[in-house]
mmCIF file of C-alpha atoms and ligand atoms in Angstrom:
data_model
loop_
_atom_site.group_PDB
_atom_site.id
_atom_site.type_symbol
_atom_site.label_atom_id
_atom_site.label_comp_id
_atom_site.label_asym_id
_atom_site.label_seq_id
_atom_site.Cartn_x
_atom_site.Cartn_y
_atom_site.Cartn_z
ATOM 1 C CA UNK A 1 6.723 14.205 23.202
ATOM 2 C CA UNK A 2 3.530 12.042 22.204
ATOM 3 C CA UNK A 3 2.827 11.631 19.116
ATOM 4 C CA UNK A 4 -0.351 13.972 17.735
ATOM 5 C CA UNK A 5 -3.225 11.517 16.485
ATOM 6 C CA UNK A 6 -5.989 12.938 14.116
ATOM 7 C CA UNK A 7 -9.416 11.337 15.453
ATOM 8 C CA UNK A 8 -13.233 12.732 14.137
ATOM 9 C CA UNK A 9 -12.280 15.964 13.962
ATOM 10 C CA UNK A 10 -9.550 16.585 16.929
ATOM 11 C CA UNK A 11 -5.954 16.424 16.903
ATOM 12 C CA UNK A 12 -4.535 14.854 20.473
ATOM 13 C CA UNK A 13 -1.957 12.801 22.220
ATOM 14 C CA UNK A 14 -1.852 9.574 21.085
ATOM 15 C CA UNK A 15 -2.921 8.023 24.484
ATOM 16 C CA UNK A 16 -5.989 9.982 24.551
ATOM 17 C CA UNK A 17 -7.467 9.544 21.136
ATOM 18 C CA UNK A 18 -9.994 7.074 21.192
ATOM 19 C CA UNK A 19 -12.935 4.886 19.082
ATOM 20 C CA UNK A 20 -15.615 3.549 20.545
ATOM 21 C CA UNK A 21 -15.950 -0.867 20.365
ATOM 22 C CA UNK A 22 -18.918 -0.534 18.400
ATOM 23 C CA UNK A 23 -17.017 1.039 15.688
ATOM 24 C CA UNK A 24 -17.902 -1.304 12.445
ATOM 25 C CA UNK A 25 -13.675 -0.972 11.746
ATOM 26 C CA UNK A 26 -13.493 -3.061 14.956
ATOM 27 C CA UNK A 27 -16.318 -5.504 14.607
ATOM 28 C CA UNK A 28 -16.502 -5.976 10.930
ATOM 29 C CA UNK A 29 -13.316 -4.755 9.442
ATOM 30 C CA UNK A 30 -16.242 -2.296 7.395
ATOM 31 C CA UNK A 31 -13.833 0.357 6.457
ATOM 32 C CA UNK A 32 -10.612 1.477 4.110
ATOM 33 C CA UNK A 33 -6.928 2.743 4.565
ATOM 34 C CA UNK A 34 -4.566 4.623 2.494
ATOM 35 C CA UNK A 35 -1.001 5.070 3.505
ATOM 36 C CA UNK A 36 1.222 8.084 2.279
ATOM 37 C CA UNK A 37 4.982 8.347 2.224
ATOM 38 C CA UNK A 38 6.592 11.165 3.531
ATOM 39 C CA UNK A 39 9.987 12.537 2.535
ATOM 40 C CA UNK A 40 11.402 15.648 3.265
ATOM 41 C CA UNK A 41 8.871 16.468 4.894
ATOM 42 C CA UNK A 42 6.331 16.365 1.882
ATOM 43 C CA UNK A 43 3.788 14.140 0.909
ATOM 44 C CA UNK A 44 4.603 11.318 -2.306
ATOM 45 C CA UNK A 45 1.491 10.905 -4.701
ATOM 46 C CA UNK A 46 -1.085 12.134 -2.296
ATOM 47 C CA UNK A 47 -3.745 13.118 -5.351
ATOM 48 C CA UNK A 48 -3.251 9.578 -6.237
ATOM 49 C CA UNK A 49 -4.487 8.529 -2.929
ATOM 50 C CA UNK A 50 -6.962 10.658 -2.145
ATOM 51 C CA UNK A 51 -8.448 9.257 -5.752
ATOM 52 C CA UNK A 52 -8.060 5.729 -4.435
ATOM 53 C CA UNK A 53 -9.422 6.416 -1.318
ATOM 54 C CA UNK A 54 -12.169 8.246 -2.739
ATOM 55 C CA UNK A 55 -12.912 4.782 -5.322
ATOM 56 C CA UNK A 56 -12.354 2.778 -2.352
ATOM 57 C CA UNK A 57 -15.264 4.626 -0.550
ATOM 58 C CA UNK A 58 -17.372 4.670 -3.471
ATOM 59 C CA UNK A 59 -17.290 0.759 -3.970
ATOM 60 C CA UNK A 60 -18.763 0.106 -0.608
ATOM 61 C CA UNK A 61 -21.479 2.705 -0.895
ATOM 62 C CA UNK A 62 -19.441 5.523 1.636
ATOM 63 C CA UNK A 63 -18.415 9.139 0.897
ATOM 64 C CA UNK A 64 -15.511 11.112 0.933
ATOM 65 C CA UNK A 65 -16.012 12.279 4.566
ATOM 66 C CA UNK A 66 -14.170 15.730 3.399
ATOM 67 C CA UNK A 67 -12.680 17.439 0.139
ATOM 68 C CA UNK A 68 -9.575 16.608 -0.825
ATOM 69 C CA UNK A 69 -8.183 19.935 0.380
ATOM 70 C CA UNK A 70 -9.216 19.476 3.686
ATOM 71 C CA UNK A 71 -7.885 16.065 4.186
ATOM 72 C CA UNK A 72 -4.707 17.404 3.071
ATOM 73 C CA UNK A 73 -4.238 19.662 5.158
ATOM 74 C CA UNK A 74 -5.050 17.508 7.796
ATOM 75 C CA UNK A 75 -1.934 15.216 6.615
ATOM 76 C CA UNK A 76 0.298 18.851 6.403
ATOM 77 C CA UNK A 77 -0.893 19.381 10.140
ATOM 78 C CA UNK A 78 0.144 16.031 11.168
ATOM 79 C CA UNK A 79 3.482 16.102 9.453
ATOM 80 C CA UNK A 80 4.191 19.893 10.839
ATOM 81 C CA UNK A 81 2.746 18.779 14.516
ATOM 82 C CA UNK A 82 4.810 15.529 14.597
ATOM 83 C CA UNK A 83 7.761 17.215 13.031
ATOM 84 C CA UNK A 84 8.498 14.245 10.585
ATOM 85 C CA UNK A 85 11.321 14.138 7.644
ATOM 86 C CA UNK A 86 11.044 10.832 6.498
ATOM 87 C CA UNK A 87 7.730 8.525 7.588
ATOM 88 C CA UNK A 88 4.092 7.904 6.631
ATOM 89 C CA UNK A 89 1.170 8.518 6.798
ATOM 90 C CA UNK A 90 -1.712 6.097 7.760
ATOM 91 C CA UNK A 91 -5.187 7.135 7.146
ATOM 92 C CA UNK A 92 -8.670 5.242 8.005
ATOM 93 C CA UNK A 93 -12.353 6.021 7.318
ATOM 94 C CA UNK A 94 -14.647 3.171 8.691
ATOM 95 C CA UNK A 95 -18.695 2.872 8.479
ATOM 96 C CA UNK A 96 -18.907 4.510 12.152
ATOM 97 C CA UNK A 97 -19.844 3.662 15.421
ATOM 98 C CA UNK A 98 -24.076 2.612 14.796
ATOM 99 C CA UNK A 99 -23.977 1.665 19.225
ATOM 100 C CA UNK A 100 -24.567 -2.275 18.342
ATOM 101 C CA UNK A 101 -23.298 -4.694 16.651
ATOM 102 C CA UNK A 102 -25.702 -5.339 13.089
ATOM 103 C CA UNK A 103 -24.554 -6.725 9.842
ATOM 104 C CA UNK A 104 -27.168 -4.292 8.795
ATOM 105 C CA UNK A 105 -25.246 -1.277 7.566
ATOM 106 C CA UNK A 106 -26.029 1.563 9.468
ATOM 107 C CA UNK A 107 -28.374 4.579 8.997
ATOM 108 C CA UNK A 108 -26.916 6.633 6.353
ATOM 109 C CA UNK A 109 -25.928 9.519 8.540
ATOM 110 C CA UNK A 110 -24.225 7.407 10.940
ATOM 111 C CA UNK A 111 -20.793 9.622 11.427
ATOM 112 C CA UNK A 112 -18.202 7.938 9.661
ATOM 113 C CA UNK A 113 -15.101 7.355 11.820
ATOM 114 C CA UNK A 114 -11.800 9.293 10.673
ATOM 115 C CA UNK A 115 -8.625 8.468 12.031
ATOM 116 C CA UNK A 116 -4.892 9.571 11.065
ATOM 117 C CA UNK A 117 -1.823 8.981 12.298
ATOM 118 C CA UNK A 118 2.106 9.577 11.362
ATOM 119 C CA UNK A 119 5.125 6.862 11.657
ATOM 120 C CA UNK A 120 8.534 8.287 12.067
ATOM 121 C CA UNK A 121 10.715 6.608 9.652
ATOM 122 C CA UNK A 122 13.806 8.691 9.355
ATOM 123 C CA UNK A 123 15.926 7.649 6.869
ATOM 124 C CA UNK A 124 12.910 5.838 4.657
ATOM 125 C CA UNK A 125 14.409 6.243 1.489
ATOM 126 C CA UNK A 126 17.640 4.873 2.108
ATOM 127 C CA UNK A 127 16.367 1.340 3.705
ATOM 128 C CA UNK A 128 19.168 -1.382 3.878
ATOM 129 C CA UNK A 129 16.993 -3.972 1.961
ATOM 130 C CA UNK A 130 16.756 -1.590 -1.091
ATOM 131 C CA UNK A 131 20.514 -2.332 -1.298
ATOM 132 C CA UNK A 132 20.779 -6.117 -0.177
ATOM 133 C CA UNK A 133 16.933 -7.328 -1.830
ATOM 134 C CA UNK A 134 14.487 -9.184 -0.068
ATOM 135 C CA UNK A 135 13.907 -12.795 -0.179
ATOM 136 C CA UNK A 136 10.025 -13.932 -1.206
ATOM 137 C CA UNK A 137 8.108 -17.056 -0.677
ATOM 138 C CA UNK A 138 5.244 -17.743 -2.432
ATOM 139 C CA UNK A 139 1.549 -18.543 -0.681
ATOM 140 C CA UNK A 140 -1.963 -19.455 -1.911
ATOM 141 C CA UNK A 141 -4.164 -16.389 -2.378
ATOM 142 C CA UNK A 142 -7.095 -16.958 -0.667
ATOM 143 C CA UNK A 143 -8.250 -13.493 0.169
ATOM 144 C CA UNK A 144 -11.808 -11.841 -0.814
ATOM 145 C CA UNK A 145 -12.761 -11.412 -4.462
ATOM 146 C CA UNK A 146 -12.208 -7.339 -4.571
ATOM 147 C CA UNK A 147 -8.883 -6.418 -3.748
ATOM 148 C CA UNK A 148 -8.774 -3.647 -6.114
ATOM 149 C CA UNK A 149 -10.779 -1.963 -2.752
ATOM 150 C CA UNK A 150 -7.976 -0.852 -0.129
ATOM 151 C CA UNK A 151 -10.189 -2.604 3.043
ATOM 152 C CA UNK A 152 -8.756 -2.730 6.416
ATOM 153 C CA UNK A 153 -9.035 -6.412 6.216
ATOM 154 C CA UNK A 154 -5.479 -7.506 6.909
ATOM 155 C CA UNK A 155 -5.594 -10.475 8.472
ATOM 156 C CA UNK A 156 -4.631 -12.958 5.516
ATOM 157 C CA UNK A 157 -2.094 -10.396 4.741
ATOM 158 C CA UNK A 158 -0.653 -10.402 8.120
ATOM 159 C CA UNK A 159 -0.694 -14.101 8.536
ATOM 160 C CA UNK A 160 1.246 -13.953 5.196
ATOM 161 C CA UNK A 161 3.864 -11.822 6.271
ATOM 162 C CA UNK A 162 3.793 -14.215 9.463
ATOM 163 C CA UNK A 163 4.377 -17.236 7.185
ATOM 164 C CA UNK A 164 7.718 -15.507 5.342
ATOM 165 C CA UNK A 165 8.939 -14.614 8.335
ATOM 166 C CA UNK A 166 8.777 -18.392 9.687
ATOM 167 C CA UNK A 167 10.498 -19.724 6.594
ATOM 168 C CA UNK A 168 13.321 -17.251 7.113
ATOM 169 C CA UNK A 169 11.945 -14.696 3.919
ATOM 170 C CA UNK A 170 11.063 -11.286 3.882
ATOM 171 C CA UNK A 171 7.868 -11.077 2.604
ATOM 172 C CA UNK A 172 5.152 -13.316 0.566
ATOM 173 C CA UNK A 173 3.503 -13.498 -3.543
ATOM 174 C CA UNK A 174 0.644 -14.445 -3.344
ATOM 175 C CA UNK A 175 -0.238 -17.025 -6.266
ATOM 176 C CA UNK A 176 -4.113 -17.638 -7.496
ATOM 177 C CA UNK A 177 -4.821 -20.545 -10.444
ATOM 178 C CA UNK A 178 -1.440 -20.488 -11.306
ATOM 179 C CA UNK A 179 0.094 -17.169 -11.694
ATOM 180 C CA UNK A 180 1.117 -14.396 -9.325
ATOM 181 C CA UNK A 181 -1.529 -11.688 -8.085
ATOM 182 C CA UNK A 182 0.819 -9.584 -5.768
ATOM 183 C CA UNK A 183 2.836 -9.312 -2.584
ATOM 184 C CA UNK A 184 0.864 -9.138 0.441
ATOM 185 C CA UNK A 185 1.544 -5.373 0.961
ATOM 186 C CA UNK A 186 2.820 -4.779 -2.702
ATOM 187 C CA UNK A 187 2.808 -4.929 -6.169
ATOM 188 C CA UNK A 188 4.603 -7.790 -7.874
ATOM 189 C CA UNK A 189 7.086 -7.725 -11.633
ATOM 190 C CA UNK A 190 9.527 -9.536 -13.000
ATOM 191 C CA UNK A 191 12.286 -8.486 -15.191
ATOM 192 C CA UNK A 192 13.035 -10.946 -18.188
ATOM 193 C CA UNK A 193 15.431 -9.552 -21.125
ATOM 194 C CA UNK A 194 15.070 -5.965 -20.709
ATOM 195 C CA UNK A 195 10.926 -6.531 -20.235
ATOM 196 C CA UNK A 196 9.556 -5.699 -17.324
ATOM 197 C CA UNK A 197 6.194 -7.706 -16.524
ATOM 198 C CA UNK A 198 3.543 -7.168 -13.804
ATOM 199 C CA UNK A 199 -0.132 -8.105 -13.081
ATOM 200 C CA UNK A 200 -2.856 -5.578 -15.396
ATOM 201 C CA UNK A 201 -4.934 -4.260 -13.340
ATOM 202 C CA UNK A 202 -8.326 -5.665 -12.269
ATOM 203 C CA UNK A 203 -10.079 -6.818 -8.626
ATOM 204 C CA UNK A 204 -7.398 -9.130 -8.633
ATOM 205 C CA UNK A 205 -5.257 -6.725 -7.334
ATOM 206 C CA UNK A 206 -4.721 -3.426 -5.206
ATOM 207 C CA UNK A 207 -4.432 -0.702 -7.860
ATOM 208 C CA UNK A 208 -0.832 0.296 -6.456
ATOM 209 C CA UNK A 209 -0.604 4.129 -6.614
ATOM 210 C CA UNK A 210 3.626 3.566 -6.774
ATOM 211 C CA UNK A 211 2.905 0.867 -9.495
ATOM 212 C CA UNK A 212 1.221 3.427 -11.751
ATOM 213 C CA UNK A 213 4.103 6.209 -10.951
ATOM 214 C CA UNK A 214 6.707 3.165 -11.892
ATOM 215 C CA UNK A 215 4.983 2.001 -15.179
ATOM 216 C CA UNK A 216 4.650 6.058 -15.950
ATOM 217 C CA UNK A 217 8.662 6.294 -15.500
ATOM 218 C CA UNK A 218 9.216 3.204 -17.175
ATOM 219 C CA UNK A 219 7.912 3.887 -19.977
ATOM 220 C CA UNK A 220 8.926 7.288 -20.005
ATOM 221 C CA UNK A 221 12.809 5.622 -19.900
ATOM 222 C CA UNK A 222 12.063 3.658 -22.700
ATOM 223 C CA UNK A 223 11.717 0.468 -20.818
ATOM 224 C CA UNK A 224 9.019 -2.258 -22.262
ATOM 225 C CA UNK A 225 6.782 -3.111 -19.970
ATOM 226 C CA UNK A 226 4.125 -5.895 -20.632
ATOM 227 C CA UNK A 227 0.586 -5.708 -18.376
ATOM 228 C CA UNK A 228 0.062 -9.948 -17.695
ATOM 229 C CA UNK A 229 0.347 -12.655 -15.010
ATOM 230 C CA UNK A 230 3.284 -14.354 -14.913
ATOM 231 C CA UNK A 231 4.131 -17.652 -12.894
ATOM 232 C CA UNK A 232 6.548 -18.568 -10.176
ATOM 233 C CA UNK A 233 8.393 -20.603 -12.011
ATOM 234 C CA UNK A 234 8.784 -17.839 -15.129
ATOM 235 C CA UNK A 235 9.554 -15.337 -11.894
ATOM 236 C CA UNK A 236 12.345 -18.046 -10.777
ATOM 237 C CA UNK A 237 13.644 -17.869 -14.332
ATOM 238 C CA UNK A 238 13.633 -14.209 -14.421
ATOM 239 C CA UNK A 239 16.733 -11.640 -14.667
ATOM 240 C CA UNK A 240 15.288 -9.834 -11.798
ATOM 241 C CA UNK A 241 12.227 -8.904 -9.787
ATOM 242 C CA UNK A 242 10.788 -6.523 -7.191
ATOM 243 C CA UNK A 243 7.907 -4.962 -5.240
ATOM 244 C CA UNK A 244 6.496 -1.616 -5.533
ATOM 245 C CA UNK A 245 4.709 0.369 -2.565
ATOM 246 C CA UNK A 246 4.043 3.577 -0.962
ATOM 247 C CA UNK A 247 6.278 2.211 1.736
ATOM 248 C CA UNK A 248 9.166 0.783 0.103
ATOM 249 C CA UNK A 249 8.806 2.379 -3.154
ATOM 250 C CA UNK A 250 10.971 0.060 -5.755
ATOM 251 C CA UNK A 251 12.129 -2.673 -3.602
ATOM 252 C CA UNK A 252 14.351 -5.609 -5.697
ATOM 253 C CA UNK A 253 13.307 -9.553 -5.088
ATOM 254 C CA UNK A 254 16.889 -11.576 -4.931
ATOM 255 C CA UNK A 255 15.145 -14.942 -4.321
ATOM 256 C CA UNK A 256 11.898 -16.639 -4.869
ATOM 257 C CA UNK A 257 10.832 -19.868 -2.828
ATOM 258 C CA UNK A 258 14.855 -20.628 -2.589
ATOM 259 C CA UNK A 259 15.785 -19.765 -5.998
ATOM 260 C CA UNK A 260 18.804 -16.926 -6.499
ATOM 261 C CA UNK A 261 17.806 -14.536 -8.935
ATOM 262 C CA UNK A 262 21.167 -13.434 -11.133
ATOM 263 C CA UNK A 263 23.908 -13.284 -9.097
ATOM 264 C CA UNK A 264 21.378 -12.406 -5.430
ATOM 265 C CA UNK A 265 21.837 -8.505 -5.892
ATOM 266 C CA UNK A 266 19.520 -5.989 -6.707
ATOM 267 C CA UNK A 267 19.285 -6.027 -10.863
ATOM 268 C CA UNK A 268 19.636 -2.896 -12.509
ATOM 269 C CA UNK A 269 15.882 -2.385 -13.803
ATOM 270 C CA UNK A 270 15.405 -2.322 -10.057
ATOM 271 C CA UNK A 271 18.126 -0.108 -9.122
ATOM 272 C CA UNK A 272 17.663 2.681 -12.028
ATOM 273 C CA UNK A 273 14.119 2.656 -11.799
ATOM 274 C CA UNK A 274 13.973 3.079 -7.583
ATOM 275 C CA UNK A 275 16.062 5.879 -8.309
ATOM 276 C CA UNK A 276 13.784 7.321 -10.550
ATOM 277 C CA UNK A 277 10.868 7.169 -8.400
ATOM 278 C CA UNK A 278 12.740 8.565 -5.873
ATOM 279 C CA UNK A 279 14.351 11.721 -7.747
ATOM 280 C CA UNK A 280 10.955 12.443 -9.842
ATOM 281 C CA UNK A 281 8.687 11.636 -6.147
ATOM 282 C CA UNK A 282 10.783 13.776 -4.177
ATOM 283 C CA UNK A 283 10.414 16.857 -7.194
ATOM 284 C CA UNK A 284 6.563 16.073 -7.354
ATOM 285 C CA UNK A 285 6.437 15.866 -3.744
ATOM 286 C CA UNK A 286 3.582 18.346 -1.582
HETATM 287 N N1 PDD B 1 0.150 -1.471 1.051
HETATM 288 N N2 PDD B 1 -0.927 -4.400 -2.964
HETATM 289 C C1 PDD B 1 -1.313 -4.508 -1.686
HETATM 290 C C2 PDD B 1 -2.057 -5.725 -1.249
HETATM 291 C C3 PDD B 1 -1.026 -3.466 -0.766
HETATM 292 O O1 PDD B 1 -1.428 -3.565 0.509
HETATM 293 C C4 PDD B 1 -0.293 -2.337 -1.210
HETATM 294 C C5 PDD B 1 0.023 -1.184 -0.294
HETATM 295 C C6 PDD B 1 0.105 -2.287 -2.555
HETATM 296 C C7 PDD B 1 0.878 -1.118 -3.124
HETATM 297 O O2 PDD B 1 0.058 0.023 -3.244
HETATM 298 P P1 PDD B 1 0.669 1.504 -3.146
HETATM 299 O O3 PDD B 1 1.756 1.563 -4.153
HETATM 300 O O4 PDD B 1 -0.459 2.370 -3.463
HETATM 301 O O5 PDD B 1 1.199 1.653 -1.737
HETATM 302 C C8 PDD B 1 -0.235 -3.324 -3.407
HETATM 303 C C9 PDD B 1 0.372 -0.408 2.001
HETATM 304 C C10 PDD B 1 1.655 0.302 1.810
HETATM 305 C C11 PDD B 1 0.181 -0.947 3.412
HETATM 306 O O6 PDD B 1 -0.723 -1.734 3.573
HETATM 307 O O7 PDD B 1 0.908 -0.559 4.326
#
């Protein structure tokens, strides 16, 4: 069976949905993503993505190109059509398709372009790494100025992700005058004596929808958490670390650039609180 696509309106086979090459998505990477987890069947924190996406939009001078309601049901009807337990969901609103290529924006009613897709990922929550921990490297952040805005401009990202591979890692931090902004698909912490430390929030940073469920639970544990950048070399000398996303949820760091954290297994503030998020996500779940 092919997988259902949502495109502008229709629901189809994957191999027939299309967008046009002028689309500004294409040519200009003019557009913004959100990507919700599945499990169970139901969606994890969509309110808190439909609010991102919604700021996202705003910031670039686009609108919500449908309520809230609709868009969710939208991501029920892909989850129902696709039949999918365990997975995500991928959703993209570009400028449009203006029928040229024009840094100009577009006329303001230039259609928007809408596309949503599912990823089967049975089994999501129980992921191998969550049990060994991933290994990090650390790279230069030289992406744009406002990554607070969810932009479909992956390529530095990608090339990232390239670059851990290559040295034998799982993923990359990305580091900016001196201290850590985030992973380059998630947010960054450090556990040091009980403390948990991670970025605050500003357009250094993706405002991670899982990072503000995490800090919620945290706290809500009793756990300290302290809002500030922190270095590699403090993250080196940590107890333990990890990464938060929608797509790996709490996800421990056993090494940094070569250095063992601990003993090389997932800490405990990483293990209790992925188990957390899980049990509370899965309750909260839509
Ligand atoms: N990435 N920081 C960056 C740069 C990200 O791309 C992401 C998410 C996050 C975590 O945000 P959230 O908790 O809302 O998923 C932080 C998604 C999963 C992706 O690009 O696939």
């Amino acid at each position: 069976m092919s997988r259902i696509v949502y495109v502008n309106g229709d629901y189809l086979p994957e191999e027939e949905a299309t967008v046009s090459i002028f689309d500004r998505g294409f040519l200009m990477a003019d557009g913004v993503y959100e990507v919700t987890s599945v499990l169970g069947g139901k969606l994890i924190d969509f309110a808190g993505h439909a609010r991102r996406l919604a700021r996202s939009l705003t910031e670039l001078d686009m609108v919500m190109p449908m309520s809230e309601d609709d868009l969710l049901a939208i991501h029920r009807d892909l989850v129902a059509k696709n039949g999918i337990e365990d997975g995500m969901i991928y959703l993209q609103v570009t400028r449009g398709a203006p029928g040229d290529r024009d840094f100009a924006f577009p006329p303001e009613d230039t259609p928007q372009t809408v596309v949503l897709f599912t990823q089967n990922k049975p089994g999501l929550a129980d992921s191998p790494a969550a049990k060994t921990g991933i290994k990090i490297i650390s790279i230069d952040d030289i992406r744009w100025g406002r990554r607070d805005i969810k932009t479909v401009q992956l390529l530095y990202p990608s090339m990232g992700k390239m670059m851990a591979k290559k040295a034998g890692a799982d993923d990359a931090w990305m580091v900016e005058n001196g201290s850590v902004t985030e992973g380059t698909s998630n947010n960054a912490y450090i556990v040091k004596g009980g403390t948990i430390v991670t970025r605050q929030l500003s357009t250094d940073i993706l405002h991670g929808i899982t990072r503000a469920a995490v800090l919620r639970f945290a706290k809500e544990a009793q756990m300290k958490v302290e809002e500030r950048p922190f270095t590699i070399e403090e993250a080196q000398e940590a107890d333990e670390a990890f990464v938060t996303s929608a797509s790996t949820f709490v996800m421990p760091v056993v090494e940094i650039d070569g250095t063992t954290l601990g003993d090389g297994t997932p800490g405990p503030v990483a293990t209790r609180l992925r188990e957390i998020y899980l049990e509370e996500s899965r309750k909260a779940a839509i």
